[in-house]
Tab-separated table of C-alpha atoms and ligand atoms in Angstrom:
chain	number	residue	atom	x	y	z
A	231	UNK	CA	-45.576	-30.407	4.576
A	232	UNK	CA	-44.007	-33.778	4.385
A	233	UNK	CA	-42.378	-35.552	1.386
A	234	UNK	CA	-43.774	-38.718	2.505
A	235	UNK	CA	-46.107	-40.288	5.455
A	236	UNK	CA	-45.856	-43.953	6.007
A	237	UNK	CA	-49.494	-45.370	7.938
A	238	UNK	CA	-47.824	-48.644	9.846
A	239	UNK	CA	-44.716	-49.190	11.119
A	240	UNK	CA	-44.712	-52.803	10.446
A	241	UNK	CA	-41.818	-54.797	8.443
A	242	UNK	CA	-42.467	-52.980	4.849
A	243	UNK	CA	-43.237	-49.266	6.738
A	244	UNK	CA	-40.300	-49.734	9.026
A	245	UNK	CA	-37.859	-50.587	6.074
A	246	UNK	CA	-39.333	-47.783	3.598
A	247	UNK	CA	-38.638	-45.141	6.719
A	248	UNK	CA	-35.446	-46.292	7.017
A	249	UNK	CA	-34.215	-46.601	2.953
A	250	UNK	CA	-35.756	-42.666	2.722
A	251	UNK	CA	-35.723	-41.287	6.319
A	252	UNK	CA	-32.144	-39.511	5.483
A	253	UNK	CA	-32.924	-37.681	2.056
A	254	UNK	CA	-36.747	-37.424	2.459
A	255	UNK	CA	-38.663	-35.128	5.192
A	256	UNK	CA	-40.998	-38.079	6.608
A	257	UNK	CA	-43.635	-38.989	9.139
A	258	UNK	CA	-44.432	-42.437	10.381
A	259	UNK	CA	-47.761	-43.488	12.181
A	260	UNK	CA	-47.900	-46.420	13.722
A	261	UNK	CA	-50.897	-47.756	16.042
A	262	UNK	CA	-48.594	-49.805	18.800
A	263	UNK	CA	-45.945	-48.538	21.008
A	264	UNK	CA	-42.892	-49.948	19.875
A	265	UNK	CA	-40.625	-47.914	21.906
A	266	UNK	CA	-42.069	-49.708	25.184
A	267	UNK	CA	-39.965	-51.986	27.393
A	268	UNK	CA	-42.632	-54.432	28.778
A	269	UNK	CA	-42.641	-55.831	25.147
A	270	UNK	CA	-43.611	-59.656	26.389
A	271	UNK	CA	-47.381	-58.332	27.791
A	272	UNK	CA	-48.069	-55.716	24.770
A	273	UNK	CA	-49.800	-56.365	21.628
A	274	UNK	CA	-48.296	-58.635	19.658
A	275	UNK	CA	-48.520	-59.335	15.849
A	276	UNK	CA	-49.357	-62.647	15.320
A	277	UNK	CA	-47.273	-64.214	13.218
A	278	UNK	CA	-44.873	-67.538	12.935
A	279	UNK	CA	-41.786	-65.517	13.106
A	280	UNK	CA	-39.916	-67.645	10.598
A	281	UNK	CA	-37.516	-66.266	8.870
A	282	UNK	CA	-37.674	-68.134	5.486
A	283	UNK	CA	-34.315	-67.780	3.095
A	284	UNK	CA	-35.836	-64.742	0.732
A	285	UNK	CA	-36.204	-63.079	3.434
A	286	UNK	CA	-32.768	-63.865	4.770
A	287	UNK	CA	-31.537	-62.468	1.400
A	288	UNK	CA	-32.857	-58.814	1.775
A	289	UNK	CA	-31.259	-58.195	5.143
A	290	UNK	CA	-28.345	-59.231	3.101
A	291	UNK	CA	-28.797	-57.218	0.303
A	292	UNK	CA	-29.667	-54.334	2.860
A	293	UNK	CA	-26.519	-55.243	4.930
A	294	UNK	CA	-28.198	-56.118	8.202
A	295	UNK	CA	-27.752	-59.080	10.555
A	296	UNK	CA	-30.283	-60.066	12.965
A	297	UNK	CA	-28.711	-59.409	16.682
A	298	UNK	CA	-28.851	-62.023	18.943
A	299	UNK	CA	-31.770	-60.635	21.568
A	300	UNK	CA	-34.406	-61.393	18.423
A	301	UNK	CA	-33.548	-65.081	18.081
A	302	UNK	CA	-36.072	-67.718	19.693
A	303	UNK	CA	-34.804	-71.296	20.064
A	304	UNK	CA	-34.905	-73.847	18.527
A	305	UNK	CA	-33.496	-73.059	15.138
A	306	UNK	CA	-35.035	-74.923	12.435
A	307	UNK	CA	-33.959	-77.290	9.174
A	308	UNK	CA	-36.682	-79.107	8.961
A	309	UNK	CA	-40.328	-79.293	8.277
A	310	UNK	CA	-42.679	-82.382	8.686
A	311	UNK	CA	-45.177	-82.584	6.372
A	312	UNK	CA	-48.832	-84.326	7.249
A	313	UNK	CA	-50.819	-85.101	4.462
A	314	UNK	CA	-54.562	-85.927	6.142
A	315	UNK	CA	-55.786	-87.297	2.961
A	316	UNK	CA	-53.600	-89.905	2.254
A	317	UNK	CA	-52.154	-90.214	5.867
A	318	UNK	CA	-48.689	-89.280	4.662
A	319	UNK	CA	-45.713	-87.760	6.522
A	320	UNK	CA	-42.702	-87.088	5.080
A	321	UNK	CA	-39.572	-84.889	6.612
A	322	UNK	CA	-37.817	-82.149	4.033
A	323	UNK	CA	-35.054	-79.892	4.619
A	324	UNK	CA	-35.872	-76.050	4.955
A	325	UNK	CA	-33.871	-73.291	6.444
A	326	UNK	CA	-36.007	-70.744	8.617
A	327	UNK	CA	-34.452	-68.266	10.955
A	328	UNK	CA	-36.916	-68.426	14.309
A	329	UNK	CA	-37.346	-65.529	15.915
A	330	UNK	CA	-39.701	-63.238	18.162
A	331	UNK	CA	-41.519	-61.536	15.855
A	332	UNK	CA	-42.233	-57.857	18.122
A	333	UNK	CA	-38.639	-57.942	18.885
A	334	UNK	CA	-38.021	-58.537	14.964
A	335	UNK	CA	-40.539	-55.535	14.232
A	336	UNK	CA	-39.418	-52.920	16.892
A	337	UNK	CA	-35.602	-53.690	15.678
A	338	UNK	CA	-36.469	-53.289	12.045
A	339	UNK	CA	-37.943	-49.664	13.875
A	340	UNK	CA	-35.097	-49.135	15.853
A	341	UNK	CA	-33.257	-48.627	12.443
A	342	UNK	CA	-35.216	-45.538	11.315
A	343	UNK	CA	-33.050	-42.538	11.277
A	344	UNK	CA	-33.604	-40.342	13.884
A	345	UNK	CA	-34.314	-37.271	11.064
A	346	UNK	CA	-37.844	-39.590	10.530
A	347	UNK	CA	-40.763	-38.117	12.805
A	348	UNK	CA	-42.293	-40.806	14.359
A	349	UNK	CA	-46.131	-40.674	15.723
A	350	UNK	CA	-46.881	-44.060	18.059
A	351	UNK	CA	-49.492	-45.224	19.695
A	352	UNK	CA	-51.233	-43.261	16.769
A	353	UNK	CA	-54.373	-44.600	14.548
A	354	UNK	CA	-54.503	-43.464	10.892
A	355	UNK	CA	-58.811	-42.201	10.711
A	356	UNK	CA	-59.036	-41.131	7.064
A	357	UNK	CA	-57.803	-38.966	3.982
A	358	UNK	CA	-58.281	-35.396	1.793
A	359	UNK	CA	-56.889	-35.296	-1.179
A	360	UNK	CA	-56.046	-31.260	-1.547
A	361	UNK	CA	-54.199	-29.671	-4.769
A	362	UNK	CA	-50.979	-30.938	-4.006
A	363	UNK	CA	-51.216	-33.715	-2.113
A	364	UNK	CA	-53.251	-35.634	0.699
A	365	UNK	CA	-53.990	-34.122	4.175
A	366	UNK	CA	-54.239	-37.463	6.722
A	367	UNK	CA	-56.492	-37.420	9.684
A	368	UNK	CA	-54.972	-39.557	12.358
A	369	UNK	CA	-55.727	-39.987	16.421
A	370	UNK	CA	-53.583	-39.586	19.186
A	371	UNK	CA	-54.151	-39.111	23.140
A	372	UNK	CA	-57.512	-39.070	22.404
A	373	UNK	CA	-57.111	-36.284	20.396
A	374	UNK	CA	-57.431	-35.863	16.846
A	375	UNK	CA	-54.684	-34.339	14.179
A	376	UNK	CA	-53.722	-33.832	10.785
A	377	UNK	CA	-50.533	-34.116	8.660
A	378	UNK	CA	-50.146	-32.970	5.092
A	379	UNK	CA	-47.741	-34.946	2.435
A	380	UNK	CA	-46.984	-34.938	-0.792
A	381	UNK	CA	-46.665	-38.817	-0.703
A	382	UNK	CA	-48.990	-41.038	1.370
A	383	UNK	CA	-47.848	-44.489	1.834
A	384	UNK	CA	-50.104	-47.569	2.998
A	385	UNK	CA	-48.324	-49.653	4.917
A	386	UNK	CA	-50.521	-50.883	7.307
A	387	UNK	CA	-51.575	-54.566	6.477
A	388	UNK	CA	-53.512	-57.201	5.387
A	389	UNK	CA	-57.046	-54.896	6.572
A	390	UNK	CA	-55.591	-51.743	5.156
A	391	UNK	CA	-57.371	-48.473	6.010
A	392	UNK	CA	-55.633	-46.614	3.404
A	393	UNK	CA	-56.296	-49.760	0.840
A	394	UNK	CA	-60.397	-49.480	1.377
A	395	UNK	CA	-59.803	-45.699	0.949
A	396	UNK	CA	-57.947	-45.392	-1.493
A	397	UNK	CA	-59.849	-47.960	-4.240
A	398	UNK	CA	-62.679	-50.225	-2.409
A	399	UNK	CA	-63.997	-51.803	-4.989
A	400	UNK	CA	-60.355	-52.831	-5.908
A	401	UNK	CA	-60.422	-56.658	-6.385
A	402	UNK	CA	-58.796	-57.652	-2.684
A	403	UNK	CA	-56.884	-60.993	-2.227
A	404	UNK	CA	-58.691	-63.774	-0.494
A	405	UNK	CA	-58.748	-62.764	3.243
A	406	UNK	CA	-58.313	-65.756	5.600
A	407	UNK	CA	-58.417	-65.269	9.463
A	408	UNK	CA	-55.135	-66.695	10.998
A	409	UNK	CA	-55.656	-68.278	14.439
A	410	UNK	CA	-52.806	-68.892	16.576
A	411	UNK	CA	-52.672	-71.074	19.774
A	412	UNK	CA	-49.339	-70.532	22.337
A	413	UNK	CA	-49.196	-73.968	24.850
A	414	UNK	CA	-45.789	-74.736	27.049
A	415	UNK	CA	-43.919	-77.479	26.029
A	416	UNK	CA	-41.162	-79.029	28.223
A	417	UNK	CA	-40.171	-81.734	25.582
A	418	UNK	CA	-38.229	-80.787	22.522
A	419	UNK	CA	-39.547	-80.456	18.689
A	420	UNK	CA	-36.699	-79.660	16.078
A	421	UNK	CA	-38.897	-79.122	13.741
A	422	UNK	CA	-41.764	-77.084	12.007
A	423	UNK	CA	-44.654	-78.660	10.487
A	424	UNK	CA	-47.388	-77.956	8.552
A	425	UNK	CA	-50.567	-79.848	8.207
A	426	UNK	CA	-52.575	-80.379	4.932
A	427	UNK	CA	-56.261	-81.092	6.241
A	428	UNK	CA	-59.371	-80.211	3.167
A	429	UNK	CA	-62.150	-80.770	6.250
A	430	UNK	CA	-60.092	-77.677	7.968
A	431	UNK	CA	-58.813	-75.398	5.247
A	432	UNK	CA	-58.029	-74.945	1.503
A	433	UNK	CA	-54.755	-73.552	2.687
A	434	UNK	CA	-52.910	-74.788	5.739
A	435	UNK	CA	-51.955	-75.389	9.284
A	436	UNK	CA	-48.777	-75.157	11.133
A	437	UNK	CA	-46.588	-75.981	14.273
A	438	UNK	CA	-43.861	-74.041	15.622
A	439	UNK	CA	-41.861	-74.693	18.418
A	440	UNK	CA	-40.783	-71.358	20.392
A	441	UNK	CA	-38.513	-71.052	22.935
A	442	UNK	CA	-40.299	-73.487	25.404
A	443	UNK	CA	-44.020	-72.809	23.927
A	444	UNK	CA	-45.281	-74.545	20.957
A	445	UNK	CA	-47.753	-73.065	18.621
A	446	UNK	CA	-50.411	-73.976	16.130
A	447	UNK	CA	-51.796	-71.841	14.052
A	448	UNK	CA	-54.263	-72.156	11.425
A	449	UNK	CA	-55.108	-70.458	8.009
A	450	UNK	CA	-59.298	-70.727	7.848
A	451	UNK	CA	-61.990	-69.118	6.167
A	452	UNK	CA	-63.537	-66.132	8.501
A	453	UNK	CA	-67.647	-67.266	7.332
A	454	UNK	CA	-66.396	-71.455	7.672
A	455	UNK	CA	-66.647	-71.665	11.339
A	456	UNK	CA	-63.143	-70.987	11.997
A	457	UNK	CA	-62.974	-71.717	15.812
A	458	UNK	CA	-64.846	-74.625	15.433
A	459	UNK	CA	-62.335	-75.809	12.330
A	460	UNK	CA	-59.450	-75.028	15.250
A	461	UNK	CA	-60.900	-77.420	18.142
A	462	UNK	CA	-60.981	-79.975	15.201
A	463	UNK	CA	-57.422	-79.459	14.032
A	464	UNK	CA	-56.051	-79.786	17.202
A	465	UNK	CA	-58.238	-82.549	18.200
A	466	UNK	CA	-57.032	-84.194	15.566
A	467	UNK	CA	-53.341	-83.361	15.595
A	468	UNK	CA	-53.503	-84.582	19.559
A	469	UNK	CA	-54.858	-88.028	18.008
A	470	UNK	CA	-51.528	-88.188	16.269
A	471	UNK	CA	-49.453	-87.937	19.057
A	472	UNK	CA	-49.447	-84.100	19.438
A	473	UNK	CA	-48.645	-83.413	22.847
A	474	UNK	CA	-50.365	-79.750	23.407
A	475	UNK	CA	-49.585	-78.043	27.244
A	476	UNK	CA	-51.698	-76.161	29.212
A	477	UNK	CA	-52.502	-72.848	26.539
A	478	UNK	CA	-50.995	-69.677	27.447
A	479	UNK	CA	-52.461	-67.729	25.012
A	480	UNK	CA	-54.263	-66.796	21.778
A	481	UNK	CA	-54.230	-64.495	18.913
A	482	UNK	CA	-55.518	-63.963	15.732
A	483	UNK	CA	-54.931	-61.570	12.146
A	484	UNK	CA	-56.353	-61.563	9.079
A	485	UNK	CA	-53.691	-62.792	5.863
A	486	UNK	CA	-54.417	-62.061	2.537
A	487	UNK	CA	-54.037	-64.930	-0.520
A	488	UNK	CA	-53.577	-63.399	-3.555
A	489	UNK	CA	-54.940	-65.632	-6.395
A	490	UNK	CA	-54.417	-63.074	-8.881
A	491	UNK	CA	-51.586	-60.425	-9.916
A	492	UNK	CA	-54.150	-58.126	-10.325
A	493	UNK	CA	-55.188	-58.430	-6.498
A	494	UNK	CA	-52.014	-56.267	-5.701
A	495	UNK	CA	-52.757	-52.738	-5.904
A	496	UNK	CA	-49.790	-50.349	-6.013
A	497	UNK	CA	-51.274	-47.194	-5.501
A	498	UNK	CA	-52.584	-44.401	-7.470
A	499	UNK	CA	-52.123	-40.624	-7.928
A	500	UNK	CA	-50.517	-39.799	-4.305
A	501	UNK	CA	-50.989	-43.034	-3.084
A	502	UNK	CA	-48.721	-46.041	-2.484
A	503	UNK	CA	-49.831	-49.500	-0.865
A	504	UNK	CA	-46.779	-51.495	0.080
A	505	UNK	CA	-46.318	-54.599	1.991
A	506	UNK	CA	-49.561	-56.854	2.916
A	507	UNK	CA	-51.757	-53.771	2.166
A	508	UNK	CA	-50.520	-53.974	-1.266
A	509	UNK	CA	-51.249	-57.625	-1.278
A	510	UNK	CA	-47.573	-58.791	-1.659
A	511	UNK	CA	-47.344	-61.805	0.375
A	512	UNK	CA	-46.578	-66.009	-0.758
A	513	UNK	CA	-50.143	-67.480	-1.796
A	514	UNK	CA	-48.355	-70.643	-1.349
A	515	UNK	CA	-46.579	-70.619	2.501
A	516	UNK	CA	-48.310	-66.596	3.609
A	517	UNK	CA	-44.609	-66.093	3.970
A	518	UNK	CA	-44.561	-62.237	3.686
A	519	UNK	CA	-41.618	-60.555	5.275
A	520	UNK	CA	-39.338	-60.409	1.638
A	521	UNK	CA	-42.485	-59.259	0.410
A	522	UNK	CA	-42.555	-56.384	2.895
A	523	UNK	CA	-38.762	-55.867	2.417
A	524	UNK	CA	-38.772	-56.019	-1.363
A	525	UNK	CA	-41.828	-53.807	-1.963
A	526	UNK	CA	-40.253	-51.302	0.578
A	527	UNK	CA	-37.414	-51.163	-1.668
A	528	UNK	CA	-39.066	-50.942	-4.701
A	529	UNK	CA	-41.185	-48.422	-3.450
A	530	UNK	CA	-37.865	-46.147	-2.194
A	531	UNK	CA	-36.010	-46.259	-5.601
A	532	UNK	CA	-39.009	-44.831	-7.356
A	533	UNK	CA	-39.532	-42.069	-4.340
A	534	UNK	CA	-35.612	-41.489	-5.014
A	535	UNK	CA	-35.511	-41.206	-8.456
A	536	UNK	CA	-39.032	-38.508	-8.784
A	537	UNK	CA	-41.280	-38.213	-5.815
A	538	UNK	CA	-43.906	-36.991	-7.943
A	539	UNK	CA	-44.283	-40.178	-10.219
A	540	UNK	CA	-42.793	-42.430	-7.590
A	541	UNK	CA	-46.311	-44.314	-8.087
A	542	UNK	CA	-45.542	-45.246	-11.711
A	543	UNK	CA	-42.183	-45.538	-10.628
A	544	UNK	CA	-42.817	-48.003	-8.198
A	545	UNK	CA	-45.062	-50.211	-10.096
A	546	UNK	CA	-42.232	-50.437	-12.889
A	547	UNK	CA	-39.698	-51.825	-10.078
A	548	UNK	CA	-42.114	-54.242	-9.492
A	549	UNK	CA	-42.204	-56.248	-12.212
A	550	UNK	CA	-39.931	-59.168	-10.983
A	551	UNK	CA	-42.144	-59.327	-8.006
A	552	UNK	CA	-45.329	-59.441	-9.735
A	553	UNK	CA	-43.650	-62.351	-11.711
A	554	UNK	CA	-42.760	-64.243	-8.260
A	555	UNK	CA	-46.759	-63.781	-7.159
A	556	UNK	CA	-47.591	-65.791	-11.094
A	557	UNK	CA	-44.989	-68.555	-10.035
A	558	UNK	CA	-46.070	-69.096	-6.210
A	559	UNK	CA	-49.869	-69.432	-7.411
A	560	UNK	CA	-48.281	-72.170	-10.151
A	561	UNK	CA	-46.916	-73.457	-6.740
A	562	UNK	CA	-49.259	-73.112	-4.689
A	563	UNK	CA	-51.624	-75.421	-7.193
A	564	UNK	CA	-48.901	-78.018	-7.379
A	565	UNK	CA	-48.835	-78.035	-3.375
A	566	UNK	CA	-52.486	-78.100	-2.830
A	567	UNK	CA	-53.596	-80.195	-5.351
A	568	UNK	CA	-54.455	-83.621	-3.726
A	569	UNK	CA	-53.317	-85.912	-5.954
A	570	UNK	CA	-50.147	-84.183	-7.200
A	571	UNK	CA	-49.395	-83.606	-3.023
A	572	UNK	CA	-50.329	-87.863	-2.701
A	573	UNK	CA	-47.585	-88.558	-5.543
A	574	UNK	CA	-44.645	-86.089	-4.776
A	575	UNK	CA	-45.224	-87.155	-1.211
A	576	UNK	CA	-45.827	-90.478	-2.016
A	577	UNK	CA	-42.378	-90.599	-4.351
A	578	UNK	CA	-40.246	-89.135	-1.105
A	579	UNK	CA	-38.492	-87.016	-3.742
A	580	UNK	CA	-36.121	-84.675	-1.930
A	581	UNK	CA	-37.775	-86.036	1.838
A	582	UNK	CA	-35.047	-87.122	4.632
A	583	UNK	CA	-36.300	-90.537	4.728
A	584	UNK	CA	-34.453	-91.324	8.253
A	585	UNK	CA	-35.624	-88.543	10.182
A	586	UNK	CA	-38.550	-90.246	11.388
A	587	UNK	CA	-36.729	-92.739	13.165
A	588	UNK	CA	-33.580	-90.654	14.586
A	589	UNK	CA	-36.539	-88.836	16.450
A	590	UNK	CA	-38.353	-91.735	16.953
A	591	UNK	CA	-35.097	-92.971	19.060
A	592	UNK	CA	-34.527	-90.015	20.592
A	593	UNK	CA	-37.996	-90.021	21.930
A	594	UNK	CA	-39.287	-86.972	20.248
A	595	UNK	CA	-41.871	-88.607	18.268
B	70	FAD	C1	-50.548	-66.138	11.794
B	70	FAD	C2	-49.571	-65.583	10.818
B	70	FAD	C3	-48.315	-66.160	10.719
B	70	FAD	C4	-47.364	-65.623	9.827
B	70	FAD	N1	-46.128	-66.170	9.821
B	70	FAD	C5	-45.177	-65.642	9.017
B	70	FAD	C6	-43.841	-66.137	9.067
B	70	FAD	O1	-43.502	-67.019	9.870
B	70	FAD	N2	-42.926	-65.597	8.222
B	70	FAD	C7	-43.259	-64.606	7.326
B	70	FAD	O2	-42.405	-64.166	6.553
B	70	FAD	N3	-44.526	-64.104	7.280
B	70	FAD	C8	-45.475	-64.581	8.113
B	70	FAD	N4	-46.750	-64.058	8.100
B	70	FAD	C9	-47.035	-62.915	7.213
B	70	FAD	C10	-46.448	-61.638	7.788
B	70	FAD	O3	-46.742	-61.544	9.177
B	70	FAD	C11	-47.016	-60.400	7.078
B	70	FAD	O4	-46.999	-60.593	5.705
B	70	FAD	C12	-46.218	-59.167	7.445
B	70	FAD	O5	-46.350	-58.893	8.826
B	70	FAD	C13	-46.733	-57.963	6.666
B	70	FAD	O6	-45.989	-56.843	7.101
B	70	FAD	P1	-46.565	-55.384	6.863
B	70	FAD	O7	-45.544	-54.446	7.376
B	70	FAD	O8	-47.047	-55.260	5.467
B	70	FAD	O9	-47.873	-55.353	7.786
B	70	FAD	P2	-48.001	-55.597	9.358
B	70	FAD	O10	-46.920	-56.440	9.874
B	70	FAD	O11	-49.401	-56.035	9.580
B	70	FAD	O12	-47.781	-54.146	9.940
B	70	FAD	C14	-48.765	-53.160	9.765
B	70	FAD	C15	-48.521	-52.099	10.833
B	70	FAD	O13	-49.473	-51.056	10.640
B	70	FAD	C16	-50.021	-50.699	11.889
B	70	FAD	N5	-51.370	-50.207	11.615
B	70	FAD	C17	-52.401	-50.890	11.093
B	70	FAD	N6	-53.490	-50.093	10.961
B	70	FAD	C18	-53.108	-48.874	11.440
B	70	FAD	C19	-53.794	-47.621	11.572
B	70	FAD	N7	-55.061	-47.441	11.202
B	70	FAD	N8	-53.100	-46.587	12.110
B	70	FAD	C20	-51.802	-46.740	12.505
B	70	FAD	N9	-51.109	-47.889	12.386
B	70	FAD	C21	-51.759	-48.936	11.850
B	70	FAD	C22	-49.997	-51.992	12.711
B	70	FAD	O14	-49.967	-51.713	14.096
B	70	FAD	C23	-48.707	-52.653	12.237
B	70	FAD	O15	-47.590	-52.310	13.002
B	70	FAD	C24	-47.717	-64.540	8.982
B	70	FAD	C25	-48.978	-63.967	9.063
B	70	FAD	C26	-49.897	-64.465	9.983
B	70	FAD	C27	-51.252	-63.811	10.093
């Protein structure tokens, strides 16, 4: 019997393997392969692959630096920021690591200890809870198996199996469908951008430039016509000078919003949620990798301390984080609110007023 299965070896599954894989007997599923060397044609999580500074500070606190081989050019310190409404732009100062975001998830992997069983290219089916634990159904090679543990830990995202389980009339964060398009770009674009566009979304759209592709990406509601909401954005995006290549490719994943502390579900009895399945992510920016790394960690300290109310545990370590959730929905109001967006913009408090025209020079723009 295992101490502890982890279902998804994503950013927040990865970490929690690693913080308990030494002192704990554990089992990780994980649907991909992410042992495979052909990484560039596999499934890939969609995902910006910023790096945004909280982040930056847990693989500090958990004394890792990012090697080299996970980096994707350019490196970014600055966002633009279109305002559709009021026809605004203005240029601010941010400080995002850029990287490729399945080499980011299969070295966070890499870093499990080899004690850690490790079950890829394996789908999670369903759950038993039996007198002292929960016995996990799970497929692989076609071929279906079971693991017992005293611990079962859902770490497998924003459309978590073990989530609908476990509680599914649980109040779930808003679920948006994340579209990304890849194009090649031969020009330059030092910076990031996100668009603020009501006809398109209540939450936003992006650019990213990526080591000679360039891609948008959109935050839209699944039953709103969200391809249709896509041509638009990038029709109009292309009417303001957005120069979009042939497209190479195209992705999509679903990203929770939480509105609401009580959206995050920690878990119950024998049950943990971490990461996105938990609902930890920014309702703000859907910046979610501290999320995944702090809820990991939150989630080992309890399991460390007493594996049988590791639950409770956890939910007490969390308390901080629940209080970062309250004060990135105070945020996100602030940000998405049209007329306090018009005047902040408006003011160019804290904008790099002569951006615009250094790129302008330069040709960029
Ligand atoms: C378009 C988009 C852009 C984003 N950009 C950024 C960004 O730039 N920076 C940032 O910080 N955050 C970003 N996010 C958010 C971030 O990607 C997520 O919050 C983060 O990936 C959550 O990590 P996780 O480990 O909780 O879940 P995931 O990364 O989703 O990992 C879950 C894992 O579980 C596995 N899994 C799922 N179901 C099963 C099953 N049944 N059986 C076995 N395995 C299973 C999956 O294969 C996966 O490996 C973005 C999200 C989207 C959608």
């Amino acid at each position: 019997m295992y101490d502890v299965v982890i279902v998804g070896g994503g950013p927040a599954g990865a970490t929690l393997a690693r913080l308990i894989g030494k002192s704990r007997k554990v089992l990780v599923i994980e649907r991909r392969n992410m042992y495979r060397a052909s990484e560039k044609e596999d499934y890939q999580k969609c995902c910006g692959g910023l790096i945004a500074p909280d982040a930056q500070k847990m693989l500090a606190e958990f004394g890792l630096g990012i090697p080299q081989h996970i980096l994707d050019g350019p490196q970014l310190f600055t966002v633009r920021t279109i305002d559709k409404k009021s026809n605004l732009e203005r240029y601010y100062q941010r400080h995002y690591i850029n990287v490729d975001r399945e080499r980011f998830d299969r070295w966070l992997f890499s870093l499990i200890p080899s004690q850690v069983d490790v079950e890829c290219e394996a789908i999670f089916k369903g759950l038993e809870h039996t007198n002292n634990g929960v016995e996990i159904t799970y497929v692989k090679d076609g071929r279906k198996r079971k693991a017992a543990t005293k611990l079962l830990v859902g770490a497998d995202g924003a459309s978590s199996k073990v989530r609908r389980i476990l509680s599914p009339d649980y109040p779930m964060p808003r679920q948006y469908i994340a579209i990304q398009e890849y194009y090649r770009m031969d020009g330059e674009m030092p910076y990031y951008s996100s668009i603020f566009d009501k006809d398109i979304t209540d939450f936003y759209s992006w650019t990213i430039p990526k080591d000679g592709v360039l891609i948008l990406g959109a935050a839209l509601h699944p039953e709103d016509d969200p391809v249709g909401k896509f041509v638009e954005l990038k029709k109009r995006l292309r009417d303001r000078g957005f120069d979009f290549g042939p497209c190479i490719k195209r992705n999509g994943a679903y990203v929770s919003r939480p509105r609401k502390v009580g959206e995050i579900l920690h878990g119950d009895g024998n049950i943990a949620l971490i990461g996105e399945a938990a609902g930890w992510i920014s309702p703000s920016s859907a910046e979610g990798l501290s999320y995944c790394f702090r809820s990991a960690l939150a989630l080992s300290d309890a399991i460390e301390m007493d594996l049988n109310t590791s639950v409770a545990g956890y939910r007490k370590n969390t308390g901080k984080l629940r209080m970062n959730i309250r004060w990135k929905n105070i945020k996100a109001f602030l940000m998405y609110n049209d007329t306090i967006r018009f005047l902040i913009m408006k003011s160019g408090v804290l904008s790099m007023g002569s951006i615009k025209s250094k790129l302008a020079e330069s040709g960029i723009l």
